Amino acid sequence: MRLQIVRRLAVVLAVVAGFVVVPAPVAQAAALQEVTGFGSNPGNLRMFRYVPDGLEPGRPLVVALHGCTQSAAAYDVEPGWVEVAERMRFALLLPQQQSANNFNSCFNWFETGDTTRGSGEALSIKQMVDRMRSDFGSASSFVTGLSAGGAMTSVLLATYPEVFAAGAVVAGLPYRCATTVAQAYSCMSPGTNLTPQQWGDKVRAASTHTGPWPSVSIWHGTADSTVAYSNLNELVEQWTNVHGTDQTADVSDTVNGYPHKAYRNSAGQSVVETYSITGMNHGQPIDPGTCGTAAPYILDVNICAAEHIARFWGLDDGPTSPGTRTFPSIDSQDGYVKAQADGSAPVVGTLPNLAVGQGTDGKQNRAVLSFDTSTLPDDATISRAWLTVTSPSGAGDPWSGSNQLLIDLQAGCFNACTTEPADWASAPTTPAVATLPPFTTGPATSTDFSPATVDRSGFTQLKLRFAQTPTTTAYRFLASGSQATLHVTYG
């Protein structure tokens, strides 16, 4: 009977992390490797790891826990952890559940024997961490996971707080939210409401540890129909109470358009943070081009959770490997400004596509594209940058008479980051940093930027304008968002 109940729960939890998918190819030489002989393994788990080639001794270790029906191979490339590991230079440990333990390969976050220090799956994962530290001398360890893996992340942070410097729970649940199958159902939805003290006591009772405690990043979609969004607040209450802080956010802002909050301790350090992904259902946020490959429950919502989590942990302070990043333009900030030939009476254009050149009204159009380049490493040496645009239509030949379509670069925003009339004449950081050769419809690629003075801490904006104002109707429409991309190669 108990096995039947657990299997029924496993079917419910199968939606927690999607189906196994074949990883998309990623440009790296290293590969996922299974490791055996890592300890007594009381939880009967499998151990996989991804280690970037030439990883320096002592670099950090990140444990990434998959969700139900997934595997290590389905939770390395898809959520972006391989890409981030290559860029920020850390080792990646990917424990894998077996169907013999759980019908749908969910980590058993609701079983007391697997969520208690010194036993079951929690101990198996701790033994894997010990093996990684022995093999690579990892100086610090971090843990994250999606849904059932997120719930097991809470388990590891509570039962082995001395092992993990920080963690990140994605669409997960608080520690000891459930110790029975029936509780697991109600915990997932509608959620369990306890006081911060009650939640904190559960963590404090999990070990004899008295601090310091791991910092925690918490991510959840506001439209999650599998694990209720209310669990984000319960996790905040649990971990702010453990850290001895109140439940009033010290920072409340937006990142990539999504609400972000941070809770600081008495020393001013952010020890708990949350990302509420507005309108997102159940899954892990990714942003292809920054990180990740879209898959069931790996959701393209224009923010890379793996990247932001690793930065919250401070992993971007280490050495980075050479790479190329692709940034889609920010559609809500993109636009175009039209003015008289002498630049007078500028106004923001209202057509859905961006215009550059002379329109049918005789006005001159300049397009502005905005990119969030804040995820570039602060110490990156940029060796190359270029722009790719796509034109759905146009008219005439604005390049006639040896005219050039110039790209001005602003490190930051020209004025407000959204397009406004003053952008037409605003002086850029670097004028005419590159050109776009003549094109009709479809994609076009610019010359290389020189110098590539992109903003590593915020936005980079590009203004496209013709060097000479066309004297007849001659223009190109440009698409924005994913069809206008800035590429940056760095070392």
Coordinates of C-alpha atoms in Angstrom, one line a residue:
M1 CA 0.0 0.0 0.0
R2 CA 2.8 2.4 0.9
L3 CA 4.6 1.8 -2.4
Q4 CA 1.3 2.5 -4.3
I5 CA 0.9 5.8 -2.4
V6 CA 4.5 6.8 -3.1
R7 CA 4.1 5.9 -6.7
R8 CA 0.9 8.0 -6.9
L9 CA 2.8 10.9 -5.4
A10 CA 5.6 10.4 -7.8
V11 CA 3.2 10.7 -10.7
V12 CA 2.1 14.1 -9.3
L13 CA 5.6 15.1 -8.8
A14 CA 6.5 14.1 -12.3
V15 CA 5.2 17.5 -13.5
V16 CA 7.7 19.1 -11.1
A17 CA 10.6 19.0 -13.5
G18 CA 9.4 17.9 -16.9
F19 CA 10.4 15.0 -19.0
V20 CA 13.8 13.8 -19.9
V21 CA 15.0 15.6 -23.0
V22 CA 18.1 15.2 -25.1
P23 CA 20.6 18.0 -24.3
A24 CA 21.4 20.4 -27.0
P25 CA 25.0 20.6 -28.0
V26 CA 27.2 23.1 -26.2
A27 CA 30.6 24.2 -27.3
Q28 CA 32.9 22.7 -24.7
A29 CA 35.5 20.0 -24.6
A30 CA 34.7 18.5 -21.2
A31 CA 31.8 16.0 -20.8
L32 CA 29.5 14.6 -18.2
Q33 CA 31.2 11.8 -16.4
E34 CA 29.8 9.2 -14.0
V35 CA 31.8 8.6 -10.7
T36 CA 31.5 5.4 -8.6
G37 CA 33.0 4.6 -5.2
F38 CA 32.2 7.8 -3.5
G39 CA 31.1 6.3 -0.1
S40 CA 28.6 4.0 1.5
N41 CA 25.8 5.7 -0.5
P42 CA 22.9 4.9 1.8
G43 CA 20.5 6.7 -0.6
N44 CA 21.4 4.5 -3.5
L45 CA 22.0 7.5 -5.8
R46 CA 24.3 7.9 -8.9
M47 CA 27.0 10.5 -9.1
F48 CA 27.8 12.5 -12.2
R49 CA 30.1 15.5 -12.6
Y50 CA 31.1 18.1 -15.2
V51 CA 34.5 19.6 -14.8
P52 CA 35.7 22.3 -17.3
D53 CA 39.0 21.4 -18.9
G54 CA 42.0 22.8 -17.1
L55 CA 40.0 23.8 -14.0
E56 CA 42.3 25.4 -11.5
P57 CA 42.7 23.6 -8.2
G58 CA 40.6 25.0 -5.4
R59 CA 37.8 26.4 -7.6
P60 CA 34.3 26.2 -6.1
L61 CA 31.9 23.3 -6.5
V62 CA 28.2 23.6 -7.4
V63 CA 25.7 20.8 -6.8
A64 CA 22.7 20.9 -9.2
L65 CA 19.7 18.7 -8.4
H66 CA 17.3 17.6 -11.1
G67 CA 13.6 17.3 -10.8
C68 CA 11.2 14.3 -11.3
T69 CA 11.6 12.2 -14.4
Q70 CA 14.9 14.0 -15.2
S71 CA 18.4 12.9 -15.0
A72 CA 21.9 14.4 -14.5
A73 CA 22.1 14.7 -18.3
A74 CA 18.8 16.6 -18.5
Y75 CA 19.9 19.1 -15.9
D76 CA 23.3 20.2 -17.0
V77 CA 23.0 22.1 -20.3
E78 CA 19.3 22.9 -20.3
P79 CA 19.2 25.2 -17.2
G80 CA 22.5 26.7 -18.2
W81 CA 24.8 25.3 -15.5
V82 CA 27.4 24.0 -18.0
E83 CA 27.7 27.4 -19.7
V84 CA 28.0 29.2 -16.4
A85 CA 30.5 26.7 -15.1
E86 CA 32.7 27.2 -18.1
R87 CA 32.5 31.0 -17.8
M88 CA 33.0 31.3 -14.1
R89 CA 35.3 28.3 -13.7
F90 CA 33.8 25.9 -11.2
A91 CA 33.1 22.2 -10.9
L92 CA 29.6 20.9 -11.3
L93 CA 28.3 17.9 -9.4
L94 CA 25.0 16.4 -10.6
P95 CA 23.5 13.7 -8.3
Q96 CA 21.0 11.4 -10.0
Q97 CA 18.0 9.6 -8.5
Q98 CA 17.1 6.1 -9.5
S99 CA 13.7 4.7 -10.3
A100 CA 14.3 1.9 -7.8
N101 CA 14.1 4.6 -5.1
N102 CA 11.3 6.6 -6.5
F103 CA 9.0 5.6 -9.4
N104 CA 9.5 8.8 -11.3
S105 CA 13.1 9.5 -10.2
C106 CA 12.2 12.3 -7.8
F107 CA 14.5 13.0 -4.9
N108 CA 12.6 11.9 -1.8
W109 CA 12.3 15.3 -0.1
F110 CA 9.3 14.1 1.9
E111 CA 10.8 11.0 3.4
T112 CA 12.2 11.4 6.9
G113 CA 14.9 8.8 6.3
D114 CA 16.2 10.8 3.3
T115 CA 16.0 14.2 4.9
T116 CA 17.8 13.6 8.1
R117 CA 21.5 14.3 8.7
G118 CA 23.7 11.2 8.5
S119 CA 21.2 9.1 6.6
G120 CA 19.6 8.4 3.2
E121 CA 19.9 10.6 0.2
A122 CA 21.1 13.6 2.1
L123 CA 24.2 11.7 3.3
S124 CA 24.8 10.2 -0.2
I125 CA 25.0 13.7 -1.7
K126 CA 27.3 14.9 1.1
Q127 CA 29.6 11.9 0.3
M128 CA 29.6 13.0 -3.3
V129 CA 30.7 16.5 -2.2
D130 CA 33.5 15.0 -0.1
R131 CA 34.7 13.0 -3.1
M132 CA 34.7 16.2 -5.3
R133 CA 36.7 18.1 -2.6
S134 CA 39.2 15.2 -2.5
D135 CA 39.6 15.1 -6.2
F136 CA 39.7 18.8 -7.0
G137 CA 40.4 20.6 -3.7
S138 CA 37.2 22.6 -4.0
A139 CA 37.4 25.4 -1.4
S140 CA 33.7 26.1 -1.2
S141 CA 30.5 24.3 -2.1
F142 CA 27.0 25.5 -3.2
V143 CA 23.8 23.7 -3.9
T144 CA 20.7 24.4 -6.1
G145 CA 17.9 22.5 -7.6
L146 CA 14.6 22.6 -9.4
S147 CA 11.3 21.7 -7.7
A148 CA 11.8 18.3 -6.2
G149 CA 15.5 19.1 -6.5
G150 CA 14.8 22.5 -5.0
A151 CA 13.1 20.8 -2.0
M152 CA 16.1 18.6 -1.6
T153 CA 18.3 21.7 -1.8
S154 CA 16.4 22.9 1.3
V155 CA 17.2 19.6 2.9
L156 CA 20.9 19.9 2.3
L157 CA 21.1 23.5 3.5
A158 CA 19.4 22.5 6.7
T159 CA 21.1 19.2 7.4
Y160 CA 24.7 20.1 6.3
P161 CA 24.9 23.9 6.7
E162 CA 28.6 23.7 7.4
V163 CA 29.2 22.1 4.0
F164 CA 27.4 24.7 1.8
A165 CA 28.3 28.4 1.8
A166 CA 25.0 29.2 0.0
G167 CA 22.1 27.7 -2.0
A168 CA 19.3 28.4 -4.4
V169 CA 15.8 26.9 -4.4
V170 CA 14.0 27.1 -7.7
A171 CA 10.2 26.4 -7.6
G172 CA 10.9 24.4 -4.4
L173 CA 9.7 24.1 -0.8
P174 CA 10.9 24.8 2.8
Y175 CA 12.8 22.2 4.8
R176 CA 10.5 19.7 6.6
C177 CA 7.4 21.1 4.9
A178 CA 6.4 17.5 4.6
T179 CA 7.3 14.2 6.4
T180 CA 4.4 12.2 5.0
V181 CA 2.8 11.6 1.6
A182 CA -0.4 13.4 2.6
Q183 CA 1.6 16.4 3.8
A184 CA 3.6 16.5 0.6
Y185 CA 0.4 17.0 -1.4
S186 CA -0.8 19.9 0.7
C187 CA 2.7 21.3 0.9
M188 CA 3.0 21.6 -2.9
S189 CA -0.5 23.2 -3.2
P190 CA -2.1 25.2 -1.6
G191 CA 1.0 25.3 0.6
T192 CA 1.7 25.2 4.4
N193 CA 1.6 28.4 6.4
L194 CA 3.8 28.4 9.5
T195 CA 5.3 31.2 11.5
P196 CA 8.9 32.3 10.8
Q197 CA 9.9 30.9 14.2
Q198 CA 8.3 27.5 13.4
W199 CA 10.0 27.3 10.1
G200 CA 13.4 28.4 11.5
D201 CA 13.1 25.9 14.4
K202 CA 12.9 23.1 11.8
V203 CA 16.3 24.1 10.3
R204 CA 17.9 24.6 13.7
A205 CA 16.8 21.1 14.8
A206 CA 18.3 19.5 11.8
S207 CA 21.9 19.7 13.1
T208 CA 24.0 21.0 16.0
H209 CA 25.3 23.8 13.8
T210 CA 24.9 27.3 15.3
G211 CA 26.2 29.4 12.4
P212 CA 27.2 31.0 10.2
W213 CA 24.3 29.9 8.0
P214 CA 24.2 29.5 4.2
S215 CA 22.7 32.4 2.2
V216 CA 19.8 31.5 0.0
S217 CA 18.4 32.7 -3.4
I218 CA 14.8 31.8 -3.9
W219 CA 13.1 31.7 -7.4
H220 CA 9.5 31.1 -8.2
G221 CA 7.0 31.7 -11.0
T222 CA 3.9 33.7 -9.8
A223 CA 1.7 31.5 -12.0
D224 CA 3.1 28.2 -10.8
S225 CA 0.3 25.6 -10.9
T226 CA 2.3 22.8 -9.5
V227 CA 4.2 24.1 -6.5
A228 CA 2.2 27.1 -5.1
Y229 CA 3.9 30.5 -5.3
S230 CA 3.1 30.9 -1.6
N231 CA 6.1 28.6 -0.9
L232 CA 8.4 31.5 -1.8
N233 CA 7.2 33.5 1.2
E234 CA 7.4 30.4 3.5
L235 CA 11.0 29.9 2.4
V236 CA 11.8 33.6 3.0
E237 CA 10.3 33.2 6.5
Q238 CA 12.3 30.1 7.2
W239 CA 15.7 31.5 6.2
T240 CA 15.3 35.0 7.4
N241 CA 14.4 33.6 10.8
V242 CA 17.5 31.3 10.7
H243 CA 19.7 34.3 9.9
G244 CA 18.0 36.4 12.6
T245 CA 16.7 39.1 10.2
D246 CA 13.2 40.4 9.8
Q247 CA 10.8 39.7 7.0
T248 CA 10.9 43.2 5.5
A249 CA 13.0 43.5 2.4
D250 CA 16.0 45.9 2.5
V251 CA 16.2 46.0 -1.3
S252 CA 13.2 45.9 -3.6
D253 CA 13.9 46.5 -7.3
T254 CA 13.5 44.8 -10.7
V255 CA 16.0 42.7 -12.6
N256 CA 15.2 42.1 -16.3
G257 CA 11.8 43.4 -15.5
Y258 CA 11.1 40.9 -12.7
P259 CA 10.6 41.8 -9.0
H260 CA 13.6 41.1 -6.9
K261 CA 14.0 41.5 -3.1
A262 CA 17.0 41.1 -0.8
Y263 CA 17.1 40.7 3.0
R264 CA 20.2 41.9 4.8
N265 CA 21.8 40.9 8.1
S266 CA 23.1 43.3 10.7
A267 CA 26.4 43.4 8.8
G268 CA 24.6 44.7 5.7
Q269 CA 25.1 41.4 3.7
S270 CA 22.3 40.1 1.6
V271 CA 21.6 36.7 3.2
V272 CA 18.2 35.9 1.5
E273 CA 17.0 37.1 -1.9
T274 CA 13.9 36.4 -4.0
Y275 CA 13.0 36.6 -7.7
S276 CA 9.3 36.5 -8.5
I277 CA 9.0 35.6 -12.2
T278 CA 5.8 37.3 -13.1
G279 CA 3.4 35.1 -15.1
M280 CA 5.8 32.1 -15.2
N281 CA 4.4 28.7 -14.6
H282 CA 6.4 25.9 -13.1
G283 CA 10.0 25.7 -14.1
Q284 CA 13.5 27.1 -14.2
P285 CA 14.1 30.5 -15.8
I286 CA 16.6 30.7 -18.7
D287 CA 17.6 33.2 -21.3
P288 CA 19.1 31.5 -24.4
G289 CA 22.1 33.5 -25.5
T290 CA 23.0 34.1 -21.9
C291 CA 22.4 30.6 -20.6
G292 CA 20.2 27.6 -21.1
T293 CA 18.3 25.6 -23.7
A294 CA 14.5 25.7 -23.7
A295 CA 12.9 22.4 -22.7
P296 CA 9.8 21.3 -20.8
Y297 CA 9.9 23.1 -17.4
I298 CA 13.1 24.9 -18.5
L299 CA 11.5 28.2 -19.5
D300 CA 12.7 31.0 -21.8
V301 CA 11.6 34.1 -19.9
N302 CA 14.6 36.4 -20.7
I303 CA 16.4 35.9 -17.4
C304 CA 19.1 33.4 -16.7
A305 CA 18.6 32.1 -13.1
A306 CA 21.8 30.1 -13.2
E307 CA 23.9 33.2 -14.0
H308 CA 22.2 35.4 -11.4
I309 CA 22.4 32.7 -8.7
A310 CA 26.1 32.2 -9.4
R311 CA 26.7 36.0 -9.1
F312 CA 24.7 36.1 -5.8
W313 CA 27.1 33.4 -4.6
G314 CA 30.1 35.5 -5.7
L315 CA 31.3 33.0 -8.2
D316 CA 31.9 35.6 -10.9
D317 CA 34.8 37.0 -8.9
G318 CA 37.1 34.2 -10.1
P319 CA 38.9 33.6 -13.4
T320 CA 36.7 33.3 -16.5
S321 CA 37.3 31.3 -19.7
P322 CA 37.1 32.9 -23.2
G323 CA 33.7 32.9 -24.7
T324 CA 31.1 34.6 -26.8
R325 CA 27.9 36.0 -25.3
T326 CA 24.9 36.9 -27.4
F327 CA 22.5 39.5 -26.0
P328 CA 19.0 40.0 -27.5
S329 CA 17.8 43.6 -27.6
I330 CA 15.3 44.7 -25.0
D331 CA 12.1 45.1 -26.9
S332 CA 10.5 47.4 -24.3
Q333 CA 13.4 49.8 -24.5
D334 CA 14.0 49.7 -28.2
G335 CA 12.5 52.3 -30.5
Y336 CA 13.1 54.9 -33.2
V337 CA 13.1 58.7 -33.4
K338 CA 12.1 60.7 -36.4
A339 CA 13.0 64.4 -37.0
Q340 CA 13.5 67.0 -39.7
A341 CA 16.7 66.7 -41.8
D342 CA 18.3 69.3 -39.5
G343 CA 17.3 67.3 -36.4
S344 CA 14.5 69.7 -35.3
A345 CA 11.2 68.6 -33.9
P346 CA 12.2 65.0 -32.9
V347 CA 9.4 62.6 -31.9
V348 CA 9.4 58.9 -31.0
G349 CA 8.0 56.7 -33.8
T350 CA 5.0 54.6 -33.2
L351 CA 5.3 51.8 -35.8
P352 CA 5.8 48.2 -34.4
N353 CA 9.2 47.8 -36.3
L354 CA 12.1 50.2 -35.9
A355 CA 12.8 52.5 -38.8
V356 CA 16.1 53.9 -40.1
G357 CA 16.4 56.3 -43.1
Q358 CA 13.9 58.6 -44.7
G359 CA 10.3 57.7 -44.3
T360 CA 7.3 58.4 -46.6
D361 CA 6.6 61.5 -44.5
G362 CA 10.0 63.0 -45.4
K363 CA 11.3 62.6 -41.8
Q364 CA 14.7 61.1 -41.0
N365 CA 14.6 58.1 -38.7
R366 CA 17.2 56.8 -36.3
A367 CA 16.8 53.5 -34.5
V368 CA 17.9 52.8 -30.9
L369 CA 18.6 49.2 -29.6
S370 CA 19.2 48.5 -26.0
F371 CA 21.0 45.5 -24.5
D372 CA 21.5 44.3 -20.9
T373 CA 25.3 43.6 -20.8
S374 CA 25.6 43.5 -17.0
T375 CA 26.2 39.8 -17.0
L376 CA 29.6 40.2 -18.7
P377 CA 32.4 39.4 -16.1
D378 CA 33.8 42.6 -14.7
D379 CA 37.4 41.5 -15.5
A380 CA 36.6 40.3 -19.0
T381 CA 38.9 41.5 -21.8
I382 CA 36.6 42.1 -24.8
S383 CA 38.3 41.2 -28.0
R384 CA 35.5 41.5 -30.5
A385 CA 31.8 42.7 -30.7
W386 CA 29.3 43.0 -33.5
L387 CA 25.6 43.5 -34.2
T388 CA 23.2 41.3 -36.1
V389 CA 19.9 42.8 -37.3
T390 CA 16.9 41.5 -39.3
S391 CA 14.9 43.6 -41.7
P392 CA 11.3 42.5 -42.5
S393 CA 10.9 45.2 -45.2
G394 CA 12.0 48.6 -46.5
A395 CA 11.9 50.9 -49.5
G396 CA 14.5 52.5 -51.8
D397 CA 18.2 52.4 -51.5
P398 CA 19.4 54.5 -48.5
W399 CA 23.0 53.5 -49.3
S400 CA 23.0 55.3 -52.7
G401 CA 25.7 57.8 -53.2
S402 CA 28.2 55.8 -51.0
N403 CA 26.1 56.5 -47.9
Q404 CA 26.9 54.5 -44.8
L405 CA 24.6 53.1 -42.0
L406 CA 26.6 53.9 -38.9
I407 CA 26.3 52.4 -35.4
D408 CA 26.9 54.7 -32.4
L409 CA 27.7 53.1 -29.1
Q410 CA 26.6 54.3 -25.7
A411 CA 28.1 52.6 -22.6
G412 CA 25.0 53.0 -20.5
C413 CA 21.8 54.7 -21.8
F414 CA 21.6 57.8 -24.0
N415 CA 19.1 59.4 -21.7
A416 CA 16.3 57.3 -20.1
C417 CA 16.8 53.7 -21.1
T418 CA 13.6 53.7 -23.0
T419 CA 13.7 55.6 -26.4
E420 CA 12.8 59.3 -26.2
P421 CA 13.1 62.3 -28.6
A422 CA 16.4 63.5 -27.2
D423 CA 18.1 60.2 -28.4
W424 CA 18.0 61.6 -32.0
A425 CA 20.8 64.0 -31.3
S426 CA 22.4 62.6 -28.1
A427 CA 26.2 62.2 -28.3
P428 CA 27.4 58.6 -27.9
T429 CA 30.3 57.2 -25.9
T430 CA 31.8 56.0 -29.2
P431 CA 30.4 57.5 -32.5
A432 CA 30.5 55.3 -35.6
V433 CA 31.9 52.3 -33.8
A434 CA 30.8 50.1 -36.7
T435 CA 28.8 50.0 -39.9
L436 CA 26.1 47.8 -41.4
P437 CA 26.6 47.0 -45.1
P438 CA 23.7 47.4 -47.6
F439 CA 20.9 44.8 -47.1
T440 CA 17.3 44.4 -48.3
T441 CA 15.3 41.9 -46.1
G442 CA 16.5 39.2 -43.8
P443 CA 19.5 39.2 -41.5
A444 CA 22.6 41.5 -41.7
T445 CA 25.8 41.6 -39.7
S446 CA 27.8 44.7 -38.9
T447 CA 31.6 45.2 -39.1
D448 CA 33.5 44.6 -35.8
F449 CA 33.2 47.3 -33.2
S450 CA 36.4 49.2 -32.6
P451 CA 36.8 49.8 -29.7
A452 CA 34.2 47.6 -28.0
T453 CA 33.4 49.8 -25.0
V454 CA 30.3 47.9 -23.8
D455 CA 29.0 48.5 -20.3
R456 CA 29.7 45.5 -18.0
S457 CA 27.6 46.8 -15.2
G458 CA 24.4 47.8 -16.9
F459 CA 23.0 48.6 -20.4
T460 CA 24.7 49.2 -23.7
Q461 CA 22.7 51.1 -26.3
L462 CA 23.3 51.3 -30.0
K463 CA 22.0 54.1 -32.3
L464 CA 21.7 53.3 -36.0
R465 CA 21.8 56.3 -38.3
F466 CA 22.8 57.1 -41.9
A467 CA 25.9 59.3 -42.3
Q468 CA 24.1 61.4 -44.9
T469 CA 20.4 62.1 -44.8
P470 CA 18.6 60.4 -47.8
T471 CA 16.9 62.9 -50.0
T472 CA 14.1 60.6 -51.1
T473 CA 12.1 57.9 -49.5
A474 CA 14.7 55.2 -48.6
Y475 CA 14.5 53.3 -45.4
R476 CA 14.8 49.9 -43.7
F477 CA 12.5 48.5 -41.0
L478 CA 14.3 46.5 -38.3
A479 CA 12.9 43.9 -35.9
S480 CA 13.9 44.0 -32.2
G481 CA 14.1 41.5 -29.4
S482 CA 15.6 38.2 -30.4
Q483 CA 16.0 39.4 -34.0
A484 CA 18.5 42.1 -33.0
T485 CA 21.5 40.7 -31.2
L486 CA 24.7 42.0 -29.8
H487 CA 27.6 39.5 -29.8
V488 CA 30.6 40.0 -27.5
T489 CA 33.7 37.8 -27.5
Y490 CA 35.9 38.1 -24.4
G491 CA 38.8 36.4 -22.7

